[in-house]
mmCIF file of C-alpha atoms and ligand atoms in Angstrom:
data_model
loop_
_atom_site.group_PDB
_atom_site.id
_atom_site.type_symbol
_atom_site.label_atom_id
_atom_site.label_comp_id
_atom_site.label_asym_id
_atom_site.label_seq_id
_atom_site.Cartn_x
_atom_site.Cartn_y
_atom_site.Cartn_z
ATOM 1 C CA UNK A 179 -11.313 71.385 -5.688
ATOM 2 C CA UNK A 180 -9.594 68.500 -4.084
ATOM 3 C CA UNK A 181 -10.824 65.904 -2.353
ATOM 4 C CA UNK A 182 -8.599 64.245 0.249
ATOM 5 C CA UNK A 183 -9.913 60.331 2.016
ATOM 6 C CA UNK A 184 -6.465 60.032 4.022
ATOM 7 C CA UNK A 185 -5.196 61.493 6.775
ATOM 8 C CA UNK A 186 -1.549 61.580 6.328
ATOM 9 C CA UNK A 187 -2.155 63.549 2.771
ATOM 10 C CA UNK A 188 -4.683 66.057 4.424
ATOM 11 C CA UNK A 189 -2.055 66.103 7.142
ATOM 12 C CA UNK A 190 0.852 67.507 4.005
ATOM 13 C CA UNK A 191 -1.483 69.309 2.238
ATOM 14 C CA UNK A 192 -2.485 71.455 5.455
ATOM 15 C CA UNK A 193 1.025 71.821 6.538
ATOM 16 C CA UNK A 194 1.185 73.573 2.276
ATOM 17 C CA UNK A 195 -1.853 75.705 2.911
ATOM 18 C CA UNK A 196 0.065 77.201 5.800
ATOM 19 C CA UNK A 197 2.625 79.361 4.308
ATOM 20 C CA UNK A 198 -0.621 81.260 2.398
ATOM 21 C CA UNK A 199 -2.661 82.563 4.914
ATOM 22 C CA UNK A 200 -5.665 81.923 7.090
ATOM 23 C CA UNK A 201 -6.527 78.554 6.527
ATOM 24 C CA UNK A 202 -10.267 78.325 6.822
ATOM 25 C CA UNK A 203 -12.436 74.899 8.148
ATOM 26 C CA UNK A 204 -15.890 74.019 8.026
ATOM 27 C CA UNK A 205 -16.850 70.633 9.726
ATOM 28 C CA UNK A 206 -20.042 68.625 8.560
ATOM 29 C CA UNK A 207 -21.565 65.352 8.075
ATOM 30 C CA UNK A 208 -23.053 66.194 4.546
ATOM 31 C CA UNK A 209 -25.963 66.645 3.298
ATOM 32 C CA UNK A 210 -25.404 70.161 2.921
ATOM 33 C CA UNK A 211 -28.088 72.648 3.273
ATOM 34 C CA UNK A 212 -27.752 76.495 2.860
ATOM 35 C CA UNK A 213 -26.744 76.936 6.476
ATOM 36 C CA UNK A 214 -23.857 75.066 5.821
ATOM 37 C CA UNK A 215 -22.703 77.202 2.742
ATOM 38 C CA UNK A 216 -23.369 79.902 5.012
ATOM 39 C CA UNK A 217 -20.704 78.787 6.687
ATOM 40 C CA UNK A 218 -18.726 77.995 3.826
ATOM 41 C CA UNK A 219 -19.410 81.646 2.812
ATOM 42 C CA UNK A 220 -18.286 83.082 5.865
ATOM 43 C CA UNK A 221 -14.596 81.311 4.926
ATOM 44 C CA UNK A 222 -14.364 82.248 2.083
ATOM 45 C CA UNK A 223 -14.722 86.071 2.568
ATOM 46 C CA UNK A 224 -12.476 85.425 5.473
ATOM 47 C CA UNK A 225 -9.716 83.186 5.115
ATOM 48 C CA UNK A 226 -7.440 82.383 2.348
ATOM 49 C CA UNK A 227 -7.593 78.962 1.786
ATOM 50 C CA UNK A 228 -11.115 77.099 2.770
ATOM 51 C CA UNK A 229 -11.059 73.390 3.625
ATOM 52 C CA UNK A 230 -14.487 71.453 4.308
ATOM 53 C CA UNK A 231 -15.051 67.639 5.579
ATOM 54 C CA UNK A 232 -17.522 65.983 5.100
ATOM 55 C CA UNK A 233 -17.604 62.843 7.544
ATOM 56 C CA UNK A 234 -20.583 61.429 9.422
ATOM 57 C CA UNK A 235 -19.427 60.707 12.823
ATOM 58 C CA UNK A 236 -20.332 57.609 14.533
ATOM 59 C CA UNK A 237 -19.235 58.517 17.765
ATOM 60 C CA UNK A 238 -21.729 60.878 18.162
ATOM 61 C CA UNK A 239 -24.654 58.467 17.025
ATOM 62 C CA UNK A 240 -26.448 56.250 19.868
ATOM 63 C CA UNK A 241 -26.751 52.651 19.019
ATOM 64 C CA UNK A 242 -30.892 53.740 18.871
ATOM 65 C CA UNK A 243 -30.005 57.007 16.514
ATOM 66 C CA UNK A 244 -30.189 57.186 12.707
ATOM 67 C CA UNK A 245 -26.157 56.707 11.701
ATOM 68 C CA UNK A 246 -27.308 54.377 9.074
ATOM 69 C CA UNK A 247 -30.318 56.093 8.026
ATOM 70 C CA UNK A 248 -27.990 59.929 8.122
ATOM 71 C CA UNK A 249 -28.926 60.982 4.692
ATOM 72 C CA UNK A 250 -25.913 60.702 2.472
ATOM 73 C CA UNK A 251 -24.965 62.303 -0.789
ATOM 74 C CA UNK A 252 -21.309 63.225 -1.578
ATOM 75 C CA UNK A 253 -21.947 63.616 -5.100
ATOM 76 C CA UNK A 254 -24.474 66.420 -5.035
ATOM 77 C CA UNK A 255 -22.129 67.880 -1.343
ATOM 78 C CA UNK A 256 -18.893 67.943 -3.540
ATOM 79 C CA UNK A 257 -20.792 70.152 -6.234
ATOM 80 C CA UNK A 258 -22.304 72.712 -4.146
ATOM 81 C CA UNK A 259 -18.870 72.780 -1.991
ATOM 82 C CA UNK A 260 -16.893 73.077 -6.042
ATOM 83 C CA UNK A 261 -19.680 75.681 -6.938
ATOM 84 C CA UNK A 262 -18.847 77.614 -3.344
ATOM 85 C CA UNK A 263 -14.788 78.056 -4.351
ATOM 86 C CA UNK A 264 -13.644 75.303 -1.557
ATOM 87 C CA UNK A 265 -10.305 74.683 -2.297
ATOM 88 C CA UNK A 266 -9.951 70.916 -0.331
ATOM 89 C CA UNK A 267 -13.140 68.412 0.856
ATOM 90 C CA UNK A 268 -11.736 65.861 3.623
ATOM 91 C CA UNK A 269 -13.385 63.038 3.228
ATOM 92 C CA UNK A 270 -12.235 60.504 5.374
ATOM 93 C CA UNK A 271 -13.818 56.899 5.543
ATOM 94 C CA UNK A 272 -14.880 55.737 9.500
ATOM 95 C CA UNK A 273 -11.806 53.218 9.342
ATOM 96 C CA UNK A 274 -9.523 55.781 8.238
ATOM 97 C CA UNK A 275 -10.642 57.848 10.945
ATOM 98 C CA UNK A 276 -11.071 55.641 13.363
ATOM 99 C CA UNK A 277 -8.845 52.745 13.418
ATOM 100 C CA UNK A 278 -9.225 49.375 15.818
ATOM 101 C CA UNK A 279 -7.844 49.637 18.847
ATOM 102 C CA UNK A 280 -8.294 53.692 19.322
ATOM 103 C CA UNK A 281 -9.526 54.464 22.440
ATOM 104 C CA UNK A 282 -8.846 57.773 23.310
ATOM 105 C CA UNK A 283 -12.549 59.756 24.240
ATOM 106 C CA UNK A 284 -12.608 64.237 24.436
ATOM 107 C CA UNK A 285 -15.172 64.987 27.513
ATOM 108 C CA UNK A 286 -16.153 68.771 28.343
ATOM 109 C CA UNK A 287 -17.673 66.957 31.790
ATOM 110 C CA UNK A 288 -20.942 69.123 32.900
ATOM 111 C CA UNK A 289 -21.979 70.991 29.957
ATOM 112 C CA UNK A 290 -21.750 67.864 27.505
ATOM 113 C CA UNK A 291 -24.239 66.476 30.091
ATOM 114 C CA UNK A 292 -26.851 68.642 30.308
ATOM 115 C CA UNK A 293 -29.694 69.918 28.538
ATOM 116 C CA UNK A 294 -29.127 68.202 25.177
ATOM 117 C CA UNK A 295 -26.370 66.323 26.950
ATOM 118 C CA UNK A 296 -28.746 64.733 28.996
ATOM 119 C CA UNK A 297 -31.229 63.675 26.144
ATOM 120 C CA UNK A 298 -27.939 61.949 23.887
ATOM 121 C CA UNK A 299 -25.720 60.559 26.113
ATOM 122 C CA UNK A 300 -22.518 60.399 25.123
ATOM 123 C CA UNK A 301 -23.150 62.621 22.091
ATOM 124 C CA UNK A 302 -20.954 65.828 23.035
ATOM 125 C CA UNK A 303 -17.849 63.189 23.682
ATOM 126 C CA UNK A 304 -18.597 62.113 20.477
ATOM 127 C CA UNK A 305 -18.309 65.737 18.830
ATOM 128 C CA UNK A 306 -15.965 66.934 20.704
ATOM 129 C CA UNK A 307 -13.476 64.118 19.972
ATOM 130 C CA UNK A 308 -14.166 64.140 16.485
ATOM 131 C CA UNK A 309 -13.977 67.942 15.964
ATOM 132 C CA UNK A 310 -10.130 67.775 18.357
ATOM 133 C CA UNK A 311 -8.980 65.174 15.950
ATOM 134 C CA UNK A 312 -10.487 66.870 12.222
ATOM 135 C CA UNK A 313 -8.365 69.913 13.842
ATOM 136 C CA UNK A 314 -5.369 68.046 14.330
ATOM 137 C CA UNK A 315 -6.119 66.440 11.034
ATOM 138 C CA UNK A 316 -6.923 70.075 9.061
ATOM 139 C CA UNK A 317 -4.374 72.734 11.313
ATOM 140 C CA UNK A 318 -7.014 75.408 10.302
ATOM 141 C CA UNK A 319 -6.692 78.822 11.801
ATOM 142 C CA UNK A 320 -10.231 79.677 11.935
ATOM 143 C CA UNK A 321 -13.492 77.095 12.319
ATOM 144 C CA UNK A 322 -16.945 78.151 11.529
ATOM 145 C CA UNK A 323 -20.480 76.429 13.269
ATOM 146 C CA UNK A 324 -23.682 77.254 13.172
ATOM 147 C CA UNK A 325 -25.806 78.590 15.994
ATOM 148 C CA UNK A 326 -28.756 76.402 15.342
ATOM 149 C CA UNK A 327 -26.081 73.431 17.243
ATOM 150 C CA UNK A 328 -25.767 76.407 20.477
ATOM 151 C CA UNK A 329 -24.865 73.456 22.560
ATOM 152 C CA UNK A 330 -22.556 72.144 20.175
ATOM 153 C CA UNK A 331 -20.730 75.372 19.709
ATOM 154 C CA UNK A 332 -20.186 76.400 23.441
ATOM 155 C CA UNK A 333 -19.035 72.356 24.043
ATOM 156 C CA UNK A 334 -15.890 73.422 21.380
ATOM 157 C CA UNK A 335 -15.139 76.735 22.599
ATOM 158 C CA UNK A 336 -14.724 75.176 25.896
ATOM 159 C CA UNK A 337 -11.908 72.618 24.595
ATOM 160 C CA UNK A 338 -10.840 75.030 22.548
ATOM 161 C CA UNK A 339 -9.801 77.207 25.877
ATOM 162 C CA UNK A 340 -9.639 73.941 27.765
ATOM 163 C CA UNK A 341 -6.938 72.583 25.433
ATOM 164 C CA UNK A 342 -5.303 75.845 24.142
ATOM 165 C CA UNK A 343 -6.331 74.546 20.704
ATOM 166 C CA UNK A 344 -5.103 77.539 18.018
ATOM 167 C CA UNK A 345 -8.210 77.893 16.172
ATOM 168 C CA UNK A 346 -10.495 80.593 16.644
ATOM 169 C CA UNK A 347 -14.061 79.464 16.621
ATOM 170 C CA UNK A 348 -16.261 81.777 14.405
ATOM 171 C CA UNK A 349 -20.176 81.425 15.003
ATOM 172 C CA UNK A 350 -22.595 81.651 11.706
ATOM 173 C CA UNK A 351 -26.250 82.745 12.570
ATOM 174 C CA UNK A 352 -28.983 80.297 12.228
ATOM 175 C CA UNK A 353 -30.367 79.993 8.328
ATOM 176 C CA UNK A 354 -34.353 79.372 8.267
ATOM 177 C CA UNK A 355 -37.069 78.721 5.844
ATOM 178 C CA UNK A 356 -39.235 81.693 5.734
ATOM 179 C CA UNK A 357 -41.768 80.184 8.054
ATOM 180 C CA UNK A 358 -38.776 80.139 10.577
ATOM 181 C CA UNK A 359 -37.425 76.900 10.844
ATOM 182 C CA UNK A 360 -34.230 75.921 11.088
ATOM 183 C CA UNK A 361 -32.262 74.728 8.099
ATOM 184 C CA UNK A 362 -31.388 70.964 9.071
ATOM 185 C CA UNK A 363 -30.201 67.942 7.256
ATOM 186 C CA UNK A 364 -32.687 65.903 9.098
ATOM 187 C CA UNK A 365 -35.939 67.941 7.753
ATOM 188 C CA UNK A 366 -35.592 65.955 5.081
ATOM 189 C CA UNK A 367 -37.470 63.310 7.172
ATOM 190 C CA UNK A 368 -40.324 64.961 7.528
ATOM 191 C CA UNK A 369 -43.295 64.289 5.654
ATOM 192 C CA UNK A 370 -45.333 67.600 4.340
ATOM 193 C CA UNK A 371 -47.793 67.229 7.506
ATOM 194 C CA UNK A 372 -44.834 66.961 9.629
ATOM 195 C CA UNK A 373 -43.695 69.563 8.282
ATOM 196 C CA UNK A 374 -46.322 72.090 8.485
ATOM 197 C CA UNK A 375 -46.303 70.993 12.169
ATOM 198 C CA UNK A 376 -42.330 71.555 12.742
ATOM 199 C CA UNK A 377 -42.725 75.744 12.680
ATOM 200 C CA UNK A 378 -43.848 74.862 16.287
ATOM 201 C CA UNK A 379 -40.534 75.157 17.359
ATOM 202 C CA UNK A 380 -40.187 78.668 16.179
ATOM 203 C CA UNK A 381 -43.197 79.429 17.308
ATOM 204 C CA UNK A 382 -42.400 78.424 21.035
ATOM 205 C CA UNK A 383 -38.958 80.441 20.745
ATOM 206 C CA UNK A 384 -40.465 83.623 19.376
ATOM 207 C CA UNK A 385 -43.511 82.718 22.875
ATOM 208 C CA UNK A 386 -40.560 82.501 24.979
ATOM 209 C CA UNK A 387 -38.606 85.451 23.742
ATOM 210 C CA UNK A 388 -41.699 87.143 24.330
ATOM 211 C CA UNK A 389 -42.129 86.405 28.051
ATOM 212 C CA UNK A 390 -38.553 86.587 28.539
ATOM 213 C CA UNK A 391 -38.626 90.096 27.509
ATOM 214 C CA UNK A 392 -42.036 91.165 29.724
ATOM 215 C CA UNK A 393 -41.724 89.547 32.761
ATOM 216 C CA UNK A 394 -37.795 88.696 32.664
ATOM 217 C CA UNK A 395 -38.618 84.916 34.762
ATOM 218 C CA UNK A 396 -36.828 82.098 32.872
ATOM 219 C CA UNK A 397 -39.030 79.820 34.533
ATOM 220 C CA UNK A 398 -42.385 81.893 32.894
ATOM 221 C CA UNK A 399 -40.705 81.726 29.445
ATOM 222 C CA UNK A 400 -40.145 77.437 29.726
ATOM 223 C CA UNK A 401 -43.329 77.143 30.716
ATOM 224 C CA UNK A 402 -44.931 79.563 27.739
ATOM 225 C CA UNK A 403 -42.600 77.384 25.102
ATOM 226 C CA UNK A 404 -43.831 73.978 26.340
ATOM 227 C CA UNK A 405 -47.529 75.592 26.153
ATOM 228 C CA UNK A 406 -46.570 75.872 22.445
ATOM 229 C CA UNK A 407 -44.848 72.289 21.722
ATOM 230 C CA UNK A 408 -47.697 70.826 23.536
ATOM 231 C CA UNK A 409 -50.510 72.186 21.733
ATOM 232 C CA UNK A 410 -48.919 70.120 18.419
ATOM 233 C CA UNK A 411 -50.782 66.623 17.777
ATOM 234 C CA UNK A 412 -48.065 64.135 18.021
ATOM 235 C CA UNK A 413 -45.394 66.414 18.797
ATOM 236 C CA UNK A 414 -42.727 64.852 21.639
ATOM 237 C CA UNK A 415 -41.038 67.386 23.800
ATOM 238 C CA UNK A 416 -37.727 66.586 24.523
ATOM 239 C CA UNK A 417 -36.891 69.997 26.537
ATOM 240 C CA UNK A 418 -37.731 73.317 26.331
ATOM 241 C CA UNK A 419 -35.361 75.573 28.463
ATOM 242 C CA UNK A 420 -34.234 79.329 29.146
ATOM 243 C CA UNK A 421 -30.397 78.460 29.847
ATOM 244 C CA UNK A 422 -27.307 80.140 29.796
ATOM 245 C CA UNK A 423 -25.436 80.473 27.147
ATOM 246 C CA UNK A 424 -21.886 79.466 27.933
ATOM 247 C CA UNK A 425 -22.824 77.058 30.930
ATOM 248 C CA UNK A 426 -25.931 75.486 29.717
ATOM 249 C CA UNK A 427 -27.351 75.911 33.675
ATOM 250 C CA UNK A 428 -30.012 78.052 35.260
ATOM 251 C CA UNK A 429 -29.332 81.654 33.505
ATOM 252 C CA UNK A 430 -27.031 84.481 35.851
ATOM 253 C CA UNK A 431 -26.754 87.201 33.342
ATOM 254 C CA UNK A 432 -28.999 89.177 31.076
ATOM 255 C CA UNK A 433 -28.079 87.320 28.319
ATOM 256 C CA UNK A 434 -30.440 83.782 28.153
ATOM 257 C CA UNK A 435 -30.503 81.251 26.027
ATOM 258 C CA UNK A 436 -34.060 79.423 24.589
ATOM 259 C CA UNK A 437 -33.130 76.229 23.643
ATOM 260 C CA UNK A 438 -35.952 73.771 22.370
ATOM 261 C CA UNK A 439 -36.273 69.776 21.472
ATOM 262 C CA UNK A 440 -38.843 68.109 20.276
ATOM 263 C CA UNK A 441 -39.395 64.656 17.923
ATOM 264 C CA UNK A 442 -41.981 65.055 15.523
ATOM 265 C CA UNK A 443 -42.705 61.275 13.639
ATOM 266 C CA UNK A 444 -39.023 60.020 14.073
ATOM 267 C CA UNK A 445 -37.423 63.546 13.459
ATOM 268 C CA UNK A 446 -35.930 64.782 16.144
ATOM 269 C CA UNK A 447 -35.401 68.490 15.797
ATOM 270 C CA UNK A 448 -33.677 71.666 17.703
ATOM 271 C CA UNK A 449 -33.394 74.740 18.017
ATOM 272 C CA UNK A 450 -32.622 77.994 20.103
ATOM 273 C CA UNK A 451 -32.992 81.959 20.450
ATOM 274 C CA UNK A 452 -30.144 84.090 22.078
ATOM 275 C CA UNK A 453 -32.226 87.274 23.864
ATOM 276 C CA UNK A 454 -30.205 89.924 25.744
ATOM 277 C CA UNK A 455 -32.824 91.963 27.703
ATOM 278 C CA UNK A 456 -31.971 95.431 28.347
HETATM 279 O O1 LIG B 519 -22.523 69.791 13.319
HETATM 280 C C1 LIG B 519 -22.140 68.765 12.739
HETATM 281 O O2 LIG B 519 -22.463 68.515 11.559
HETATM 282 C C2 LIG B 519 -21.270 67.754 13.488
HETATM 283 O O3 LIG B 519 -21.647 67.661 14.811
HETATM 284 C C3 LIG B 519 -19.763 68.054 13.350
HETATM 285 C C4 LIG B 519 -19.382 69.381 13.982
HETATM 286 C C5 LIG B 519 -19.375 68.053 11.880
HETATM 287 C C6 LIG B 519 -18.967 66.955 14.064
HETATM 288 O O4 LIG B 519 -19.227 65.701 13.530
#
């Protein structure tokens, strides 16, 4: 496995990779969990070559967020990612990636503003011009996310049509603990209480999913979820929503979108349920 910190060398080797097939790319910020290597897994059954990076982005980090505090660890990342058959880590540094004097910002407009949007300002720009650039960096042919960032993955299919971008965007279901929650990097914040408390989340989906299904009203199923979050001592409710999935607005189609927030000590957490009723 090689590991690549510049961009013009990522840039030759990528250019190499593509006389041998699909070229496969998984973006993260570290700190890898096993819903990363699910994605990780995904490439390599798919693609031919399989290139990761591992970069924590500070444009998508408010001045109040935790970029400093993002846990960090590229020594126990780049063994996992060896032990998973990745062929090249990019590892850029944040001056390597982003240089003084850029200025040049990817906005998806409405849906980076909403919903999640709304709670992080800014934050979709942020991943979106990150993600535009780590493709221009990487040339892959195929890029795998996870659905436990919904938000994040229908704000880069959008520039991906928006922009013609040649990458097809392949989604990896969400990976949970066996109590149901979502694999994050930021669990790692939480202290054991906290984290007994964090199944909430689930909880609310599954209470959602539920309504959804009986009495098909969006409206019914927000206000069953937030029953949930708010029965949690010291649990903050950021949003809990029946959306759409593509738009992030008020739901048109069968298919709806539960998409929950919530800060639980100084962990912020999310997470979502796709249900198509009949
Ligand atoms: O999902 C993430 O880890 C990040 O948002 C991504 C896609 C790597 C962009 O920084």
């Amino acid at each position: 496995m090689k590991v690549i910190e510049t961009i013009p060398e990522m840039q030759e080797l990528a250019a190499e990779l593509k006389g041998s097939g699909q070229t496969g790319f998984v973006p993260t910020m570290g700190a890898l969990h096993r819903g990363h290597l699910e994605l990780v897994r995904a490439a390599r059954k798919s693609c031919a070559s399989v290139v990761v990076s591992v970069f924590v982005n500070p444009l998508q980090f408010a001045p109040s967020e935790d970029f400093e505090q993002y846990p960090r660890d590229q020594e126990r990342d780049f063994s996992l990612l060896d032990a998973e058959g990745v062929d090249i880590v990019f590892f850029p540094s944040v001056k390597e990636m982003y240089p003084e004097g850029r200025s040049t910002t990817i906005s998806v407009g409405n849906l980076g503003r909403v919903v999640e949007g709304a709670a992080r300002p800014g934050h979709f720009d942020g991943v979106a011009t990150v993600v535009a650039k780590l493709f221009n960096i990487v040339r892959p042919d195929v890029a795998f996310f996870g659905q436990k960032d919904a938000q994040q993955v229908a704000v880069i299919k959008r520039m991906v049509a928006d922009l013609s971008i040649p990458v097809r965007v392949e989604v990896v279901e969400t990976v949970r603990e066996s109590d149901g929650l979502a694999l994050s990097s930021r669990n790692q914040y939480l202290s054991p209480d906290e984290r007994a408390r964090s199944t909430a989340l689930f909880g609310a989906l599954q209470r959602g999913r539920e309504i959804l299904l009986s009495t098909r009203d969006p409206g019914a199923a927000e206000e069953g979820m937030g029953e949930i979050l708010n029965a949690v001592p010291g649990l903050k409710i950021d949003y809990a929503r029946a959306v759409d999935p593509i738009t992030f607005e008020a739901p048109s189609s069968r298919a709806v979108l539960l998409v929950v927030a919530a800060s639980i000590g100084r962990t912020r957490l999310i997470d979502n349920l796709l249900v198509e009723a009949d």
